[in-house]
Amino acid sequence: MAVTRTFSIIKPDATRRNLTGGVTKMLEDAGLRVVASKRIQMTREQAEGFYAVHSERPFFNDLVTFMISGPVVVQVLEGEDAVLTNRTVMGATNPDNADEGTIRKTYAESIEANSVHGSDSDENAAIEIEYFFKPEEIVG
Ligand code: GDP
């Protein structure tokens, strides 16, 4: 296994409940290192661009509206097989289906307000990191 990077978002339901630290601790305890982090308020255009792959799905508008409903924390995470490590600690999209001990089982409110985003491939991780961070903002 190699040390790789992935992209994470702590979503508005989590920042609203003051869970930035709680979520980040679970990421760190899973072996991931935060090598870039910033709290931002996404614009509708930014959120629509980020989720463009979902634009045909029935929940697209609701998802975008949710993602701009409050601040988010965007992060670059580094670790062994970071994409898979992060997806494992995140848990299933629907918290009802998520394993015990995962972030979504612990914190998510619903299938939409599910506390975290994580890239689903190395390729998408690179695209998503570049969408929010300049290279000099990432310090490993
Ligand atoms: P993820 O990779 O586990 O985040 O899941 P997806 O890529 O399938 O979906 C992206 C995000 O859209 C999820 O994290 C949820 O916030 C939201 N989402 C997914 N499925 C649904 C749904 O059926 N209804 C609603 N309202 N939101 C959904």
PDB file of C-alpha atoms and ligand atoms in Angstrom:
ATOM      1  CA  MET A   1       0.000   0.000   0.000  1.00  0.00           C
ATOM      2  CA  ALA A   2       1.111   3.522  -0.740  1.00  0.00           C
ATOM      3  CA  VAL A   3       0.575   6.805   1.044  1.00  0.00           C
ATOM      4  CA  THR A   4      -1.996   8.715  -1.014  1.00  0.00           C
ATOM      5  CA  ARG A   5      -4.345  11.670  -0.632  1.00  0.00           C
ATOM      6  CA  THR A   6      -8.083  12.070  -0.615  1.00  0.00           C
ATOM      7  CA  PHE A   7     -10.529  14.938  -0.360  1.00  0.00           C
ATOM      8  CA  SER A   8     -13.018  15.338   2.494  1.00  0.00           C
ATOM      9  CA  ILE A   9     -15.841  17.715   3.344  1.00  0.00           C
ATOM     10  CA  ILE A  10     -17.302  18.114   6.813  1.00  0.00           C
ATOM     11  CA  LYS A  11     -20.855  18.979   5.778  1.00  0.00           C
ATOM     12  CA  PRO A  12     -23.162  21.724   7.153  1.00  0.00           C
ATOM     13  CA  ASP A  13     -25.117  19.385   9.461  1.00  0.00           C
ATOM     14  CA  ALA A  14     -21.846  18.620  11.271  1.00  0.00           C
ATOM     15  CA  THR A  15     -20.451  22.170  11.426  1.00  0.00           C
ATOM     16  CA  ARG A  16     -23.853  23.371  12.714  1.00  0.00           C
ATOM     17  CA  ARG A  17     -23.617  20.896  15.610  1.00  0.00           C
ATOM     18  CA  ASN A  18     -20.002  21.885  16.378  1.00  0.00           C
ATOM     19  CA  LEU A  19     -18.682  18.496  15.274  1.00  0.00           C
ATOM     20  CA  THR A  20     -15.647  19.632  13.255  1.00  0.00           C
ATOM     21  CA  GLY A  21     -13.347  18.358  15.973  1.00  0.00           C
ATOM     22  CA  GLY A  22     -15.314  15.162  16.572  1.00  0.00           C
ATOM     23  CA  VAL A  23     -15.298  14.217  12.907  1.00  0.00           C
ATOM     24  CA  THR A  24     -11.638  15.155  12.485  1.00  0.00           C
ATOM     25  CA  LYS A  25     -10.674  13.027  15.491  1.00  0.00           C
ATOM     26  CA  MET A  26     -12.364  10.002  13.909  1.00  0.00           C
ATOM     27  CA  LEU A  27     -10.458  10.654  10.663  1.00  0.00           C
ATOM     28  CA  GLU A  28      -7.168  10.962  12.544  1.00  0.00           C
ATOM     29  CA  ASP A  29      -7.872   7.876  14.649  1.00  0.00           C
ATOM     30  CA  ALA A  30      -8.385   5.981  11.372  1.00  0.00           C
ATOM     31  CA  GLY A  31      -4.806   6.830  10.372  1.00  0.00           C
ATOM     32  CA  LEU A  32      -5.463   9.867   8.207  1.00  0.00           C
ATOM     33  CA  ARG A  33      -3.495  13.099   8.533  1.00  0.00           C
ATOM     34  CA  VAL A  34      -5.044  16.503   7.756  1.00  0.00           C
ATOM     35  CA  VAL A  35      -2.567  18.162   5.360  1.00  0.00           C
ATOM     36  CA  ALA A  36      -4.898  21.011   4.333  1.00  0.00           C
ATOM     37  CA  SER A  37      -8.072  22.397   5.895  1.00  0.00           C
ATOM     38  CA  LYS A  38     -10.275  25.437   5.554  1.00  0.00           C
ATOM     39  CA  ARG A  39     -13.765  26.451   6.631  1.00  0.00           C
ATOM     40  CA  ILE A  40     -15.732  27.991   3.766  1.00  0.00           C
ATOM     41  CA  GLN A  41     -19.246  28.968   2.778  1.00  0.00           C
ATOM     42  CA  MET A  42     -19.811  27.386  -0.633  1.00  0.00           C
ATOM     43  CA  THR A  43     -21.683  29.343  -3.287  1.00  0.00           C
ATOM     44  CA  ARG A  44     -24.498  27.662  -5.196  1.00  0.00           C
ATOM     45  CA  GLU A  45     -22.324  27.697  -8.337  1.00  0.00           C
ATOM     46  CA  GLN A  46     -19.433  26.045  -6.489  1.00  0.00           C
ATOM     47  CA  ALA A  47     -21.699  23.329  -5.055  1.00  0.00           C
ATOM     48  CA  GLU A  48     -23.388  22.697  -8.414  1.00  0.00           C
ATOM     49  CA  GLY A  49     -19.982  22.352 -10.056  1.00  0.00           C
ATOM     50  CA  PHE A  50     -18.692  20.045  -7.370  1.00  0.00           C
ATOM     51  CA  TYR A  51     -21.729  17.741  -7.625  1.00  0.00           C
ATOM     52  CA  ALA A  52     -22.130  18.056 -11.428  1.00  0.00           C
ATOM     53  CA  VAL A  53     -21.870  14.255 -11.720  1.00  0.00           C
ATOM     54  CA  HIS A  54     -25.176  14.045  -9.798  1.00  0.00           C
ATOM     55  CA  SER A  55     -26.986  16.738 -11.826  1.00  0.00           C
ATOM     56  CA  GLU A  56     -29.492  14.277 -13.313  1.00  0.00           C
ATOM     57  CA  ARG A  57     -30.371  12.693  -9.986  1.00  0.00           C
ATOM     58  CA  PRO A  58     -33.706  13.624  -8.379  1.00  0.00           C
ATOM     59  CA  PHE A  59     -32.068  14.829  -5.175  1.00  0.00           C
ATOM     60  CA  PHE A  60     -29.574  17.178  -6.908  1.00  0.00           C
ATOM     61  CA  ASN A  61     -31.300  20.463  -6.034  1.00  0.00           C
ATOM     62  CA  ASP A  62     -31.933  19.396  -2.449  1.00  0.00           C
ATOM     63  CA  LEU A  63     -28.305  18.292  -2.113  1.00  0.00           C
ATOM     64  CA  VAL A  64     -26.943  21.597  -3.427  1.00  0.00           C
ATOM     65  CA  THR A  65     -29.302  23.588  -1.175  1.00  0.00           C
ATOM     66  CA  PHE A  66     -28.175  21.511   1.814  1.00  0.00           C
ATOM     67  CA  MET A  67     -24.478  21.933   1.001  1.00  0.00           C
ATOM     68  CA  ILE A  68     -24.813  25.736   0.971  1.00  0.00           C
ATOM     69  CA  SER A  69     -27.050  25.862   4.076  1.00  0.00           C
ATOM     70  CA  GLY A  70     -24.047  26.619   6.295  1.00  0.00           C
ATOM     71  CA  PRO A  71     -20.270  26.497   6.426  1.00  0.00           C
ATOM     72  CA  VAL A  72     -18.337  23.396   5.469  1.00  0.00           C
ATOM     73  CA  VAL A  73     -14.768  22.348   6.224  1.00  0.00           C
ATOM     74  CA  VAL A  74     -12.870  21.145   3.164  1.00  0.00           C
ATOM     75  CA  GLN A  75      -9.818  19.013   3.875  1.00  0.00           C
ATOM     76  CA  VAL A  76      -7.062  17.102   2.162  1.00  0.00           C
ATOM     77  CA  LEU A  77      -6.298  13.860   4.003  1.00  0.00           C
ATOM     78  CA  GLU A  78      -3.139  11.803   3.631  1.00  0.00           C
ATOM     79  CA  GLY A  79      -2.519   8.208   4.646  1.00  0.00           C
ATOM     80  CA  GLU A  80      -2.111   4.612   3.534  1.00  0.00           C
ATOM     81  CA  ASP A  81      -4.626   4.041   0.743  1.00  0.00           C
ATOM     82  CA  ALA A  82      -6.362   7.271   1.769  1.00  0.00           C
ATOM     83  CA  VAL A  83      -9.476   6.965  -0.437  1.00  0.00           C
ATOM     84  CA  LEU A  84     -10.393   3.520   0.908  1.00  0.00           C
ATOM     85  CA  THR A  85      -9.345   4.305   4.479  1.00  0.00           C
ATOM     86  CA  ASN A  86     -11.556   7.390   4.464  1.00  0.00           C
ATOM     87  CA  ARG A  87     -14.535   5.632   2.809  1.00  0.00           C
ATOM     88  CA  THR A  88     -14.289   2.899   5.443  1.00  0.00           C
ATOM     89  CA  VAL A  89     -14.332   5.271   8.415  1.00  0.00           C
ATOM     90  CA  MET A  90     -17.091   7.376   6.780  1.00  0.00           C
ATOM     91  CA  GLY A  91     -19.511   4.451   6.506  1.00  0.00           C
ATOM     92  CA  ALA A  92     -22.396   3.902   4.097  1.00  0.00           C
ATOM     93  CA  THR A  93     -24.166   6.867   2.470  1.00  0.00           C
ATOM     94  CA  ASN A  94     -27.369   6.087   4.392  1.00  0.00           C
ATOM     95  CA  PRO A  95     -26.542   6.120   8.122  1.00  0.00           C
ATOM     96  CA  ASP A  96     -29.159   3.398   8.681  1.00  0.00           C
ATOM     97  CA  ASN A  97     -26.869   1.086   6.697  1.00  0.00           C
ATOM     98  CA  ALA A  98     -23.571   2.323   8.144  1.00  0.00           C
ATOM     99  CA  ASP A  99     -21.424   0.103  10.356  1.00  0.00           C
ATOM    100  CA  GLU A 100     -21.016   0.813  14.063  1.00  0.00           C
ATOM    101  CA  GLY A 101     -18.047   3.042  14.770  1.00  0.00           C
ATOM    102  CA  THR A 102     -18.220   4.906  11.464  1.00  0.00           C
ATOM    103  CA  ILE A 103     -18.610   8.670  11.227  1.00  0.00           C
ATOM    104  CA  ARG A 104     -22.002   8.445   9.559  1.00  0.00           C
ATOM    105  CA  LYS A 105     -23.338   5.908  12.060  1.00  0.00           C
ATOM    106  CA  THR A 106     -22.103   8.113  14.893  1.00  0.00           C
ATOM    107  CA  TYR A 107     -23.083  11.549  13.603  1.00  0.00           C
ATOM    108  CA  ALA A 108     -25.237  11.569  10.434  1.00  0.00           C
ATOM    109  CA  GLU A 109     -28.796  12.864  10.612  1.00  0.00           C
ATOM    110  CA  SER A 110     -30.104  11.395   7.323  1.00  0.00           C
ATOM    111  CA  ILE A 111     -29.071  10.042   3.922  1.00  0.00           C
ATOM    112  CA  GLU A 112     -28.656  13.662   2.786  1.00  0.00           C
ATOM    113  CA  ALA A 113     -27.332  15.297   5.959  1.00  0.00           C
ATOM    114  CA  ASN A 114     -24.714  12.599   6.380  1.00  0.00           C
ATOM    115  CA  SER A 115     -21.923  14.714   7.907  1.00  0.00           C
ATOM    116  CA  VAL A 116     -19.065  13.924   5.511  1.00  0.00           C
ATOM    117  CA  HIS A 117     -18.067  13.671   1.877  1.00  0.00           C
ATOM    118  CA  GLY A 118     -15.116  11.584   0.721  1.00  0.00           C
ATOM    119  CA  SER A 119     -13.702  11.017  -2.756  1.00  0.00           C
ATOM    120  CA  ASP A 120     -14.559   7.631  -4.290  1.00  0.00           C
ATOM    121  CA  SER A 121     -11.364   7.124  -6.353  1.00  0.00           C
ATOM    122  CA  ASP A 122      -7.795   8.412  -6.595  1.00  0.00           C
ATOM    123  CA  GLU A 123      -8.708  10.081  -9.873  1.00  0.00           C
ATOM    124  CA  ASN A 124     -11.668  11.954  -8.368  1.00  0.00           C
ATOM    125  CA  ALA A 125      -9.621  12.819  -5.288  1.00  0.00           C
ATOM    126  CA  ALA A 126      -7.123  14.681  -7.470  1.00  0.00           C
ATOM    127  CA  ILE A 127      -9.920  16.527  -9.287  1.00  0.00           C
ATOM    128  CA  GLU A 128     -11.730  17.436  -6.062  1.00  0.00           C
ATOM    129  CA  ILE A 129      -8.542  18.576  -4.274  1.00  0.00           C
ATOM    130  CA  GLU A 130      -7.741  20.853  -7.199  1.00  0.00           C
ATOM    131  CA  TYR A 131     -11.295  22.255  -7.133  1.00  0.00           C
ATOM    132  CA  PHE A 132     -10.780  23.712  -3.645  1.00  0.00           C
ATOM    133  CA  PHE A 133      -7.028  23.988  -2.957  1.00  0.00           C
ATOM    134  CA  LYS A 134      -3.970  25.587  -4.493  1.00  0.00           C
ATOM    135  CA  PRO A 135      -0.878  23.361  -4.292  1.00  0.00           C
ATOM    136  CA  GLU A 136       0.804  25.701  -1.796  1.00  0.00           C
ATOM    137  CA  GLU A 137      -2.149  25.351   0.610  1.00  0.00           C
ATOM    138  CA  ILE A 138      -1.338  21.651   1.081  1.00  0.00           C
ATOM    139  CA  VAL A 139       1.455  21.026   3.545  1.00  0.00           C
ATOM    140  CA  GLY A 140       2.217  17.389   4.190  1.00  0.00           C
TER     141      GLY A 140
HETATM  142  P1  GDP B   1     -21.417   9.207  -1.070  1.00  0.00           P
HETATM  143  O1  GDP B   1     -20.286   8.965  -2.043  1.00  0.00           O
HETATM  144  O2  GDP B   1     -21.509   8.146  -0.004  1.00  0.00           O
HETATM  145  O3  GDP B   1     -21.381  10.597  -0.471  1.00  0.00           O
HETATM  146  O4  GDP B   1     -22.796   9.075  -1.879  1.00  0.00           O
HETATM  147  P2  GDP B   1     -23.250   9.547  -3.341  1.00  0.00           P
HETATM  148  O5  GDP B   1     -22.074   9.973  -4.172  1.00  0.00           O
HETATM  149  O6  GDP B   1     -24.149   8.486  -3.884  1.00  0.00           O
HETATM  150  O7  GDP B   1     -24.176  10.813  -3.047  1.00  0.00           O
HETATM  151  C1  GDP B   1     -23.631  12.086  -2.792  1.00  0.00           C
HETATM  152  C2  GDP B   1     -24.401  12.726  -1.664  1.00  0.00           C
HETATM  153  O8  GDP B   1     -25.751  12.969  -2.100  1.00  0.00           O
HETATM  154  C3  GDP B   1     -24.571  11.881  -0.408  1.00  0.00           C
HETATM  155  O9  GDP B   1     -23.456  11.913   0.451  1.00  0.00           O
HETATM  156  C4  GDP B   1     -25.789  12.503   0.225  1.00  0.00           C
HETATM  157  O10 GDP B   1     -25.462  13.708   0.907  1.00  0.00           O
HETATM  158  C5  GDP B   1     -26.643  12.826  -1.004  1.00  0.00           C
HETATM  159  N1  GDP B   1     -27.584  11.747  -1.323  1.00  0.00           N
HETATM  160  C6  GDP B   1     -27.313  10.497  -1.797  1.00  0.00           C
HETATM  161  N2  GDP B   1     -28.421   9.772  -1.990  1.00  0.00           N
HETATM  162  C7  GDP B   1     -29.449  10.608  -1.650  1.00  0.00           C
HETATM  163  C8  GDP B   1     -30.875  10.464  -1.648  1.00  0.00           C
HETATM  164  O11 GDP B   1     -31.421   9.416  -2.011  1.00  0.00           O
HETATM  165  N3  GDP B   1     -31.592  11.553  -1.231  1.00  0.00           N
HETATM  166  C9  GDP B   1     -31.006  12.720  -0.840  1.00  0.00           C
HETATM  167  N4  GDP B   1     -31.782  13.757  -0.442  1.00  0.00           N
HETATM  168  N5  GDP B   1     -29.676  12.893  -0.832  1.00  0.00           N
HETATM  169  C10 GDP B   1     -28.903  11.864  -1.225  1.00  0.00           C
END
